[in-house]
């Protein structure tokens, strides 16, 4: 049976693959490509760092690929074997074989992906939507995850603000027209103080992806219960003070109450662009936590 392509056309696929390989020049350390087949999709996995180093898995946010972590790769791959997948519901070199709109589908995919390609236990780090998925995976497979890093996780700790939900849904449904204003609003701090990637570079990426990929809506992230938060492994929570998703300080406070194993930091001068704008702060906090 022929599977539907995530690309709008064969020409779009070829154009995107050329563009993606050019963008890989941003990845600052040597890497290995690996493709892993599961019933849910064909997943591209980017590997960097010493083969015998402790494993660290990185899950990007929506509208991102494994290249989201380019600014962090050199610092982290010096100490860890880094595994960075392109997500099957998003842009990148991975392709879904089934609809990805349900949480159980995504967790089944991650379980098979990690079992096939990553030594366990591993440290698991997720940004935004990837942060929510990382938390869900840690709950579903507690023996797999040694430590958990949540960078501005979507929902997970507090409900998403209504204004953010409305803006994100509109952007996903009409990315070409609404993507630029959405990301300028979401990454407002980057307009004032560009970091590892300028807002224009991010918008160029978003525009290219919107012209080559068919729109896809993944599973809706949820807020975990107090009992679920308490069951998470030792966790680092990072969020920028201006994040649009929810109130960062309220989120940190709730997580600390529910899970005393948590370390939580609200970083000034950043919003949802935290890992791109405050690279040194994020790199240092993650390394200190994982090596402590």
PDB file of C-alpha atoms in Angstrom:
ATOM      1  CA  UNK A   1       0.000   0.000   0.000  1.00  0.00           C
ATOM      2  CA  UNK A   2       1.311   3.428  -0.932  1.00  0.00           C
ATOM      3  CA  UNK A   3       1.681   5.674   2.115  1.00  0.00           C
ATOM      4  CA  UNK A   4       0.725   9.352   1.795  1.00  0.00           C
ATOM      5  CA  UNK A   5       3.775  11.601   1.619  1.00  0.00           C
ATOM      6  CA  UNK A   6       4.167  14.395   4.188  1.00  0.00           C
ATOM      7  CA  UNK A   7       5.350  16.625   1.334  1.00  0.00           C
ATOM      8  CA  UNK A   8       3.065  18.601  -0.946  1.00  0.00           C
ATOM      9  CA  UNK A   9       4.841  17.211  -4.046  1.00  0.00           C
ATOM     10  CA  UNK A  10       7.889  15.269  -5.187  1.00  0.00           C
ATOM     11  CA  UNK A  11       9.521  18.545  -6.202  1.00  0.00           C
ATOM     12  CA  UNK A  12       8.917  19.905  -2.696  1.00  0.00           C
ATOM     13  CA  UNK A  13      10.539  16.805  -1.210  1.00  0.00           C
ATOM     14  CA  UNK A  14      13.657  17.242  -3.340  1.00  0.00           C
ATOM     15  CA  UNK A  15      13.864  20.948  -2.548  1.00  0.00           C
ATOM     16  CA  UNK A  16      13.456  20.350   1.161  1.00  0.00           C
ATOM     17  CA  UNK A  17      16.063  17.591   1.306  1.00  0.00           C
ATOM     18  CA  UNK A  18      18.601  19.861  -0.423  1.00  0.00           C
ATOM     19  CA  UNK A  19      17.779  22.722   1.929  1.00  0.00           C
ATOM     20  CA  UNK A  20      17.896  20.523   5.047  1.00  0.00           C
ATOM     21  CA  UNK A  21      21.317  19.139   4.202  1.00  0.00           C
ATOM     22  CA  UNK A  22      22.574  22.705   3.714  1.00  0.00           C
ATOM     23  CA  UNK A  23      21.202  23.689   7.133  1.00  0.00           C
ATOM     24  CA  UNK A  24      23.170  20.879   8.750  1.00  0.00           C
ATOM     25  CA  UNK A  25      26.241  23.080   8.465  1.00  0.00           C
ATOM     26  CA  UNK A  26      24.907  24.736  11.644  1.00  0.00           C
ATOM     27  CA  UNK A  27      25.493  21.519  13.629  1.00  0.00           C
ATOM     28  CA  UNK A  28      28.860  22.292  15.256  1.00  0.00           C
ATOM     29  CA  UNK A  29      30.233  18.786  15.890  1.00  0.00           C
ATOM     30  CA  UNK A  30      30.582  15.604  13.831  1.00  0.00           C
ATOM     31  CA  UNK A  31      27.380  13.583  13.605  1.00  0.00           C
ATOM     32  CA  UNK A  32      26.098  10.286  12.326  1.00  0.00           C
ATOM     33  CA  UNK A  33      22.799   9.770  10.507  1.00  0.00           C
ATOM     34  CA  UNK A  34      20.727   6.761  11.466  1.00  0.00           C
ATOM     35  CA  UNK A  35      17.282   5.773  10.174  1.00  0.00           C
ATOM     36  CA  UNK A  36      15.092   3.515  12.296  1.00  0.00           C
ATOM     37  CA  UNK A  37      11.948   1.800  11.039  1.00  0.00           C
ATOM     38  CA  UNK A  38       8.944   1.334  13.330  1.00  0.00           C
ATOM     39  CA  UNK A  39       5.273   0.664  12.501  1.00  0.00           C
ATOM     40  CA  UNK A  40       4.595   4.357  13.181  1.00  0.00           C
ATOM     41  CA  UNK A  41       7.202   5.758  10.833  1.00  0.00           C
ATOM     42  CA  UNK A  42      10.727   5.991   9.527  1.00  0.00           C
ATOM     43  CA  UNK A  43      12.705   8.096  11.973  1.00  0.00           C
ATOM     44  CA  UNK A  44      15.884  10.047  11.314  1.00  0.00           C
ATOM     45  CA  UNK A  45      18.194  10.083  14.325  1.00  0.00           C
ATOM     46  CA  UNK A  46      21.182  12.434  14.601  1.00  0.00           C
ATOM     47  CA  UNK A  47      24.006  11.119  16.820  1.00  0.00           C
ATOM     48  CA  UNK A  48      26.963  13.069  18.191  1.00  0.00           C
ATOM     49  CA  UNK A  49      29.481  12.606  20.960  1.00  0.00           C
ATOM     50  CA  UNK A  50      31.620   9.695  22.194  1.00  0.00           C
ATOM     51  CA  UNK A  51      30.001   6.311  21.631  1.00  0.00           C
ATOM     52  CA  UNK A  52      30.726   5.170  25.203  1.00  0.00           C
ATOM     53  CA  UNK A  53      29.453   8.384  26.841  1.00  0.00           C
ATOM     54  CA  UNK A  54      26.173   8.465  28.828  1.00  0.00           C
ATOM     55  CA  UNK A  55      23.162   8.793  26.472  1.00  0.00           C
ATOM     56  CA  UNK A  56      21.199  12.043  26.221  1.00  0.00           C
ATOM     57  CA  UNK A  57      18.031  12.174  24.082  1.00  0.00           C
ATOM     58  CA  UNK A  58      16.767  15.541  22.777  1.00  0.00           C
ATOM     59  CA  UNK A  59      13.157  16.113  21.633  1.00  0.00           C
ATOM     60  CA  UNK A  60      12.506  19.419  19.793  1.00  0.00           C
ATOM     61  CA  UNK A  61       9.415  21.616  19.878  1.00  0.00           C
ATOM     62  CA  UNK A  62       6.771  21.927  17.172  1.00  0.00           C
ATOM     63  CA  UNK A  63       7.805  23.363  13.786  1.00  0.00           C
ATOM     64  CA  UNK A  64      11.376  22.287  14.588  1.00  0.00           C
ATOM     65  CA  UNK A  65      13.761  19.488  13.728  1.00  0.00           C
ATOM     66  CA  UNK A  66      16.766  17.963  15.450  1.00  0.00           C
ATOM     67  CA  UNK A  67      18.659  21.054  14.267  1.00  0.00           C
ATOM     68  CA  UNK A  68      16.888  23.067  16.986  1.00  0.00           C
ATOM     69  CA  UNK A  69      19.662  21.808  19.284  1.00  0.00           C
ATOM     70  CA  UNK A  70      22.554  23.044  17.112  1.00  0.00           C
ATOM     71  CA  UNK A  71      23.455  25.757  19.624  1.00  0.00           C
ATOM     72  CA  UNK A  72      23.635  23.204  22.453  1.00  0.00           C
ATOM     73  CA  UNK A  73      25.248  20.281  20.645  1.00  0.00           C
ATOM     74  CA  UNK A  74      28.906  21.194  21.139  1.00  0.00           C
ATOM     75  CA  UNK A  75      28.580  21.716  24.903  1.00  0.00           C
ATOM     76  CA  UNK A  76      26.500  18.606  25.539  1.00  0.00           C
ATOM     77  CA  UNK A  77      28.136  16.208  23.060  1.00  0.00           C
ATOM     78  CA  UNK A  78      31.474  16.765  24.781  1.00  0.00           C
ATOM     79  CA  UNK A  79      30.124  14.867  27.799  1.00  0.00           C
ATOM     80  CA  UNK A  80      27.260  12.766  26.384  1.00  0.00           C
ATOM     81  CA  UNK A  81      26.312  10.608  23.437  1.00  0.00           C
ATOM     82  CA  UNK A  82      23.577  12.836  22.002  1.00  0.00           C
ATOM     83  CA  UNK A  83      20.584  11.328  20.181  1.00  0.00           C
ATOM     84  CA  UNK A  84      18.412  13.932  18.426  1.00  0.00           C
ATOM     85  CA  UNK A  85      15.471  12.635  16.356  1.00  0.00           C
ATOM     86  CA  UNK A  86      13.434  14.450  13.740  1.00  0.00           C
ATOM     87  CA  UNK A  87       9.851  13.919  14.910  1.00  0.00           C
ATOM     88  CA  UNK A  88       7.510  11.948  12.632  1.00  0.00           C
ATOM     89  CA  UNK A  89       4.722  14.538  12.987  1.00  0.00           C
ATOM     90  CA  UNK A  90       6.918  17.472  11.979  1.00  0.00           C
ATOM     91  CA  UNK A  91       9.491  18.704   9.473  1.00  0.00           C
ATOM     92  CA  UNK A  92      12.814  16.946   8.991  1.00  0.00           C
ATOM     93  CA  UNK A  93      13.895  13.652   7.486  1.00  0.00           C
ATOM     94  CA  UNK A  94      11.461  11.427   9.406  1.00  0.00           C
ATOM     95  CA  UNK A  95       8.192  10.299   7.818  1.00  0.00           C
ATOM     96  CA  UNK A  96       5.020   8.961   9.472  1.00  0.00           C
ATOM     97  CA  UNK A  97       3.293   5.784   8.354  1.00  0.00           C
ATOM     98  CA  UNK A  98       0.180   6.353  10.491  1.00  0.00           C
ATOM     99  CA  UNK A  99      -1.777   9.375  11.775  1.00  0.00           C
ATOM    100  CA  UNK A 100       0.029  10.948  14.730  1.00  0.00           C
ATOM    101  CA  UNK A 101      -2.837  12.753  16.415  1.00  0.00           C
ATOM    102  CA  UNK A 102      -3.053  10.498  19.484  1.00  0.00           C
ATOM    103  CA  UNK A 103      -0.808  10.420  22.534  1.00  0.00           C
ATOM    104  CA  UNK A 104      -0.676   6.614  22.640  1.00  0.00           C
ATOM    105  CA  UNK A 105       0.574   6.532  19.035  1.00  0.00           C
ATOM    106  CA  UNK A 106       3.420   8.927  19.807  1.00  0.00           C
ATOM    107  CA  UNK A 107       4.391   7.056  22.975  1.00  0.00           C
ATOM    108  CA  UNK A 108       4.367   3.726  21.148  1.00  0.00           C
ATOM    109  CA  UNK A 109       6.596   5.241  18.458  1.00  0.00           C
ATOM    110  CA  UNK A 110       9.055   6.678  20.973  1.00  0.00           C
ATOM    111  CA  UNK A 111       9.153   3.398  22.871  1.00  0.00           C
ATOM    112  CA  UNK A 112      10.057   1.418  19.763  1.00  0.00           C
ATOM    113  CA  UNK A 113      12.491   4.093  18.543  1.00  0.00           C
ATOM    114  CA  UNK A 114      14.382   4.240  21.810  1.00  0.00           C
ATOM    115  CA  UNK A 115      14.421   0.454  22.214  1.00  0.00           C
ATOM    116  CA  UNK A 116      15.896   0.063  18.724  1.00  0.00           C
ATOM    117  CA  UNK A 117      18.538   2.752  18.817  1.00  0.00           C
ATOM    118  CA  UNK A 118      19.382   4.081  22.294  1.00  0.00           C
ATOM    119  CA  UNK A 119      21.001   2.448  25.355  1.00  0.00           C
ATOM    120  CA  UNK A 120      18.929   2.603  28.530  1.00  0.00           C
ATOM    121  CA  UNK A 121      18.635   4.275  30.943  1.00  0.00           C
ATOM    122  CA  UNK A 122      19.147   7.679  29.320  1.00  0.00           C
ATOM    123  CA  UNK A 123      18.717  11.325  30.202  1.00  0.00           C
ATOM    124  CA  UNK A 124      15.744  12.814  28.327  1.00  0.00           C
ATOM    125  CA  UNK A 125      15.440  16.496  27.429  1.00  0.00           C
ATOM    126  CA  UNK A 126      12.471  18.085  25.655  1.00  0.00           C
ATOM    127  CA  UNK A 127      11.651  21.582  24.500  1.00  0.00           C
ATOM    128  CA  UNK A 128       8.039  22.871  24.423  1.00  0.00           C
ATOM    129  CA  UNK A 129       5.897  20.154  22.767  1.00  0.00           C
ATOM    130  CA  UNK A 130       8.895  17.868  23.040  1.00  0.00           C
ATOM    131  CA  UNK A 131       9.000  18.661  26.755  1.00  0.00           C
ATOM    132  CA  UNK A 132       5.440  17.445  27.207  1.00  0.00           C
ATOM    133  CA  UNK A 133       6.232  14.263  25.260  1.00  0.00           C
ATOM    134  CA  UNK A 134       9.361  13.730  27.342  1.00  0.00           C
ATOM    135  CA  UNK A 135       7.329  13.929  30.564  1.00  0.00           C
ATOM    136  CA  UNK A 136       4.697  11.548  29.186  1.00  0.00           C
ATOM    137  CA  UNK A 137       7.390   9.092  28.121  1.00  0.00           C
ATOM    138  CA  UNK A 138       9.063   9.221  31.553  1.00  0.00           C
ATOM    139  CA  UNK A 139       5.725   8.315  33.155  1.00  0.00           C
ATOM    140  CA  UNK A 140       5.025   5.495  30.698  1.00  0.00           C
ATOM    141  CA  UNK A 141       8.572   4.044  30.881  1.00  0.00           C
ATOM    142  CA  UNK A 142      10.012   5.014  34.278  1.00  0.00           C
ATOM    143  CA  UNK A 143      12.863   2.531  34.028  1.00  0.00           C
ATOM    144  CA  UNK A 144      14.165   4.134  30.817  1.00  0.00           C
ATOM    145  CA  UNK A 145      14.718   7.703  32.020  1.00  0.00           C
ATOM    146  CA  UNK A 146      17.458   8.487  34.530  1.00  0.00           C
ATOM    147  CA  UNK A 147      16.930  12.261  34.564  1.00  0.00           C
ATOM    148  CA  UNK A 148      14.434  14.545  32.848  1.00  0.00           C
ATOM    149  CA  UNK A 149      14.934  18.077  31.499  1.00  0.00           C
ATOM    150  CA  UNK A 150      11.832  20.114  30.662  1.00  0.00           C
ATOM    151  CA  UNK A 151      12.504  23.357  28.781  1.00  0.00           C
ATOM    152  CA  UNK A 152       9.306  25.441  28.580  1.00  0.00           C
ATOM    153  CA  UNK A 153       7.110  22.329  28.296  1.00  0.00           C
ATOM    154  CA  UNK A 154       3.748  22.715  26.557  1.00  0.00           C
ATOM    155  CA  UNK A 155       0.934  22.212  29.102  1.00  0.00           C
ATOM    156  CA  UNK A 156       2.390  19.474  31.383  1.00  0.00           C
ATOM    157  CA  UNK A 157       2.405  21.642  34.516  1.00  0.00           C
ATOM    158  CA  UNK A 158      -0.182  24.376  33.819  1.00  0.00           C
ATOM    159  CA  UNK A 159      -2.908  24.769  31.174  1.00  0.00           C
ATOM    160  CA  UNK A 160      -1.896  26.671  28.066  1.00  0.00           C
ATOM    161  CA  UNK A 161      -3.135  30.248  27.977  1.00  0.00           C
ATOM    162  CA  UNK A 162      -6.219  30.706  25.810  1.00  0.00           C
ATOM    163  CA  UNK A 163      -4.534  33.398  23.735  1.00  0.00           C
ATOM    164  CA  UNK A 164      -1.594  31.110  23.009  1.00  0.00           C
ATOM    165  CA  UNK A 165      -3.880  28.210  22.084  1.00  0.00           C
ATOM    166  CA  UNK A 166      -5.840  30.357  19.646  1.00  0.00           C
ATOM    167  CA  UNK A 167      -2.689  31.761  18.051  1.00  0.00           C
ATOM    168  CA  UNK A 168      -0.969  28.358  17.774  1.00  0.00           C
ATOM    169  CA  UNK A 169      -4.014  26.660  16.226  1.00  0.00           C
ATOM    170  CA  UNK A 170      -4.420  29.457  13.684  1.00  0.00           C
ATOM    171  CA  UNK A 171      -0.732  29.205  12.771  1.00  0.00           C
ATOM    172  CA  UNK A 172      -0.895  25.429  12.305  1.00  0.00           C
ATOM    173  CA  UNK A 173      -3.947  25.740  10.061  1.00  0.00           C
ATOM    174  CA  UNK A 174      -2.577  28.653   8.028  1.00  0.00           C
ATOM    175  CA  UNK A 175       1.212  28.669   8.478  1.00  0.00           C
ATOM    176  CA  UNK A 176       2.132  30.689   5.410  1.00  0.00           C
ATOM    177  CA  UNK A 177       0.084  33.743   6.337  1.00  0.00           C
ATOM    178  CA  UNK A 178      -0.006  33.524  10.130  1.00  0.00           C
ATOM    179  CA  UNK A 179       3.373  31.958  10.853  1.00  0.00           C
ATOM    180  CA  UNK A 180       5.467  35.177  10.743  1.00  0.00           C
ATOM    181  CA  UNK A 181       3.291  37.234  13.139  1.00  0.00           C
ATOM    182  CA  UNK A 182       2.884  34.235  15.439  1.00  0.00           C
ATOM    183  CA  UNK A 183       6.617  33.619  15.796  1.00  0.00           C
ATOM    184  CA  UNK A 184       7.382  37.346  16.183  1.00  0.00           C
ATOM    185  CA  UNK A 185       4.904  37.394  19.066  1.00  0.00           C
ATOM    186  CA  UNK A 186       6.160  34.126  20.565  1.00  0.00           C
ATOM    187  CA  UNK A 187       9.855  35.097  20.292  1.00  0.00           C
ATOM    188  CA  UNK A 188       9.518  38.780  21.133  1.00  0.00           C
ATOM    189  CA  UNK A 189      12.719  38.816  23.188  1.00  0.00           C
ATOM    190  CA  UNK A 190      14.725  37.665  20.167  1.00  0.00           C
ATOM    191  CA  UNK A 191      13.628  40.788  18.296  1.00  0.00           C
ATOM    192  CA  UNK A 192      15.459  42.875  20.901  1.00  0.00           C
ATOM    193  CA  UNK A 193      18.527  40.704  21.466  1.00  0.00           C
ATOM    194  CA  UNK A 194      19.194  38.078  18.763  1.00  0.00           C
ATOM    195  CA  UNK A 195      20.690  34.829  19.998  1.00  0.00           C
ATOM    196  CA  UNK A 196      21.927  31.676  18.291  1.00  0.00           C
ATOM    197  CA  UNK A 197      19.329  32.182  15.547  1.00  0.00           C
ATOM    198  CA  UNK A 198      17.790  35.509  14.573  1.00  0.00           C
ATOM    199  CA  UNK A 199      14.029  35.783  14.246  1.00  0.00           C
ATOM    200  CA  UNK A 200      14.452  36.264  10.497  1.00  0.00           C
ATOM    201  CA  UNK A 201      16.424  33.027  10.216  1.00  0.00           C
ATOM    202  CA  UNK A 202      13.741  31.218  12.187  1.00  0.00           C
ATOM    203  CA  UNK A 203      11.021  32.716   9.981  1.00  0.00           C
ATOM    204  CA  UNK A 204      12.893  31.655   6.846  1.00  0.00           C
ATOM    205  CA  UNK A 205      12.908  28.094   8.159  1.00  0.00           C
ATOM    206  CA  UNK A 206       9.213  28.234   9.059  1.00  0.00           C
ATOM    207  CA  UNK A 207       8.292  29.671   5.646  1.00  0.00           C
ATOM    208  CA  UNK A 208      10.234  27.012   3.775  1.00  0.00           C
ATOM    209  CA  UNK A 209       8.664  24.224   5.801  1.00  0.00           C
ATOM    210  CA  UNK A 210       5.157  25.612   5.285  1.00  0.00           C
ATOM    211  CA  UNK A 211       5.655  25.536   1.502  1.00  0.00           C
ATOM    212  CA  UNK A 212       6.980  21.985   1.375  1.00  0.00           C
ATOM    213  CA  UNK A 213       5.032  20.025   4.029  1.00  0.00           C
ATOM    214  CA  UNK A 214       1.341  19.275   4.313  1.00  0.00           C
ATOM    215  CA  UNK A 215      -0.219  20.724   7.504  1.00  0.00           C
ATOM    216  CA  UNK A 216      -0.368  18.168  10.345  1.00  0.00           C
ATOM    217  CA  UNK A 217      -1.967  18.435  13.782  1.00  0.00           C
ATOM    218  CA  UNK A 218      -0.289  16.210  16.385  1.00  0.00           C
ATOM    219  CA  UNK A 219      -1.792  15.102  19.701  1.00  0.00           C
ATOM    220  CA  UNK A 220      -2.922  17.867  22.038  1.00  0.00           C
ATOM    221  CA  UNK A 221      -0.674  18.134  25.120  1.00  0.00           C
ATOM    222  CA  UNK A 222      -2.302  17.779  28.524  1.00  0.00           C
ATOM    223  CA  UNK A 223      -1.687  18.942  32.095  1.00  0.00           C
ATOM    224  CA  UNK A 224      -0.392  16.206  34.385  1.00  0.00           C
ATOM    225  CA  UNK A 225      -1.980  15.507  37.747  1.00  0.00           C
ATOM    226  CA  UNK A 226      -0.145  16.140  41.031  1.00  0.00           C
ATOM    227  CA  UNK A 227       0.386  12.396  41.364  1.00  0.00           C
ATOM    228  CA  UNK A 228       1.874  12.195  37.856  1.00  0.00           C
ATOM    229  CA  UNK A 229       4.185  15.138  38.490  1.00  0.00           C
ATOM    230  CA  UNK A 230       5.308  13.486  41.722  1.00  0.00           C
ATOM    231  CA  UNK A 231       6.094  10.290  39.807  1.00  0.00           C
ATOM    232  CA  UNK A 232       8.503  11.991  37.394  1.00  0.00           C
ATOM    233  CA  UNK A 233      12.207  11.180  37.820  1.00  0.00           C
ATOM    234  CA  UNK A 234      14.652  13.770  39.042  1.00  0.00           C
ATOM    235  CA  UNK A 235      13.722  16.772  36.910  1.00  0.00           C
ATOM    236  CA  UNK A 236      15.178  20.103  35.768  1.00  0.00           C
ATOM    237  CA  UNK A 237      12.562  22.710  34.762  1.00  0.00           C
ATOM    238  CA  UNK A 238      13.659  25.784  32.775  1.00  0.00           C
ATOM    239  CA  UNK A 239      11.427  28.555  31.472  1.00  0.00           C
ATOM    240  CA  UNK A 240      11.945  32.142  30.295  1.00  0.00           C
ATOM    241  CA  UNK A 241      10.230  34.809  32.336  1.00  0.00           C
ATOM    242  CA  UNK A 242       8.251  36.149  29.347  1.00  0.00           C
ATOM    243  CA  UNK A 243       7.001  32.807  28.010  1.00  0.00           C
ATOM    244  CA  UNK A 244       3.579  33.070  26.338  1.00  0.00           C
ATOM    245  CA  UNK A 245       2.497  29.482  27.048  1.00  0.00           C
ATOM    246  CA  UNK A 246       1.699  29.917  30.748  1.00  0.00           C
ATOM    247  CA  UNK A 247       2.857  31.772  33.872  1.00  0.00           C
ATOM    248  CA  UNK A 248       6.441  30.497  34.348  1.00  0.00           C
ATOM    249  CA  UNK A 249       6.646  31.195  38.080  1.00  0.00           C
ATOM    250  CA  UNK A 250       3.311  29.543  38.820  1.00  0.00           C
ATOM    251  CA  UNK A 251       4.389  26.542  36.769  1.00  0.00           C
ATOM    252  CA  UNK A 252       7.694  26.242  38.610  1.00  0.00           C
ATOM    253  CA  UNK A 253       5.936  26.578  41.977  1.00  0.00           C
ATOM    254  CA  UNK A 254       3.396  23.855  41.193  1.00  0.00           C
ATOM    255  CA  UNK A 255       6.052  21.451  39.975  1.00  0.00           C
ATOM    256  CA  UNK A 256       8.196  22.059  43.078  1.00  0.00           C
ATOM    257  CA  UNK A 257       5.233  21.426  45.379  1.00  0.00           C
ATOM    258  CA  UNK A 258       4.323  18.202  43.608  1.00  0.00           C
ATOM    259  CA  UNK A 259       7.837  16.865  43.071  1.00  0.00           C
ATOM    260  CA  UNK A 260      10.583  17.754  45.567  1.00  0.00           C
ATOM    261  CA  UNK A 261      13.165  16.137  43.263  1.00  0.00           C
ATOM    262  CA  UNK A 262      12.702  19.063  40.857  1.00  0.00           C
ATOM    263  CA  UNK A 263      15.133  21.880  40.225  1.00  0.00           C
ATOM    264  CA  UNK A 264      13.274  24.849  38.708  1.00  0.00           C
ATOM    265  CA  UNK A 265      14.657  28.083  37.265  1.00  0.00           C
ATOM    266  CA  UNK A 266      12.864  31.002  35.595  1.00  0.00           C
ATOM    267  CA  UNK A 267      15.453  32.768  33.424  1.00  0.00           C
ATOM    268  CA  UNK A 268      15.132  36.537  32.864  1.00  0.00           C
ATOM    269  CA  UNK A 269      15.317  38.225  29.476  1.00  0.00           C
ATOM    270  CA  UNK A 270      13.783  35.408  27.454  1.00  0.00           C
ATOM    271  CA  UNK A 271      10.465  33.884  26.505  1.00  0.00           C
ATOM    272  CA  UNK A 272       9.757  30.762  24.474  1.00  0.00           C
ATOM    273  CA  UNK A 273      13.005  31.464  22.603  1.00  0.00           C
ATOM    274  CA  UNK A 274      14.939  30.484  25.749  1.00  0.00           C
ATOM    275  CA  UNK A 275      17.268  27.786  24.315  1.00  0.00           C
ATOM    276  CA  UNK A 276      18.208  30.020  21.360  1.00  0.00           C
ATOM    277  CA  UNK A 277      18.488  33.310  23.236  1.00  0.00           C
ATOM    278  CA  UNK A 278      20.123  32.173  26.490  1.00  0.00           C
ATOM    279  CA  UNK A 279      22.360  29.441  25.124  1.00  0.00           C
ATOM    280  CA  UNK A 280      25.075  29.662  27.779  1.00  0.00           C
ATOM    281  CA  UNK A 281      22.580  29.702  30.641  1.00  0.00           C
ATOM    282  CA  UNK A 282      20.703  26.688  29.271  1.00  0.00           C
ATOM    283  CA  UNK A 283      23.849  24.736  28.405  1.00  0.00           C
ATOM    284  CA  UNK A 284      25.349  25.321  31.844  1.00  0.00           C
ATOM    285  CA  UNK A 285      22.147  24.526  33.758  1.00  0.00           C
ATOM    286  CA  UNK A 286      21.586  21.283  31.872  1.00  0.00           C
ATOM    287  CA  UNK A 287      25.179  20.116  32.263  1.00  0.00           C
ATOM    288  CA  UNK A 288      25.256  20.924  35.978  1.00  0.00           C
ATOM    289  CA  UNK A 289      21.998  19.048  36.503  1.00  0.00           C
ATOM    290  CA  UNK A 290      22.935  15.982  34.476  1.00  0.00           C
ATOM    291  CA  UNK A 291      26.416  15.709  35.955  1.00  0.00           C
ATOM    292  CA  UNK A 292      25.432  16.527  39.548  1.00  0.00           C
TER     293      UNK A 292
END
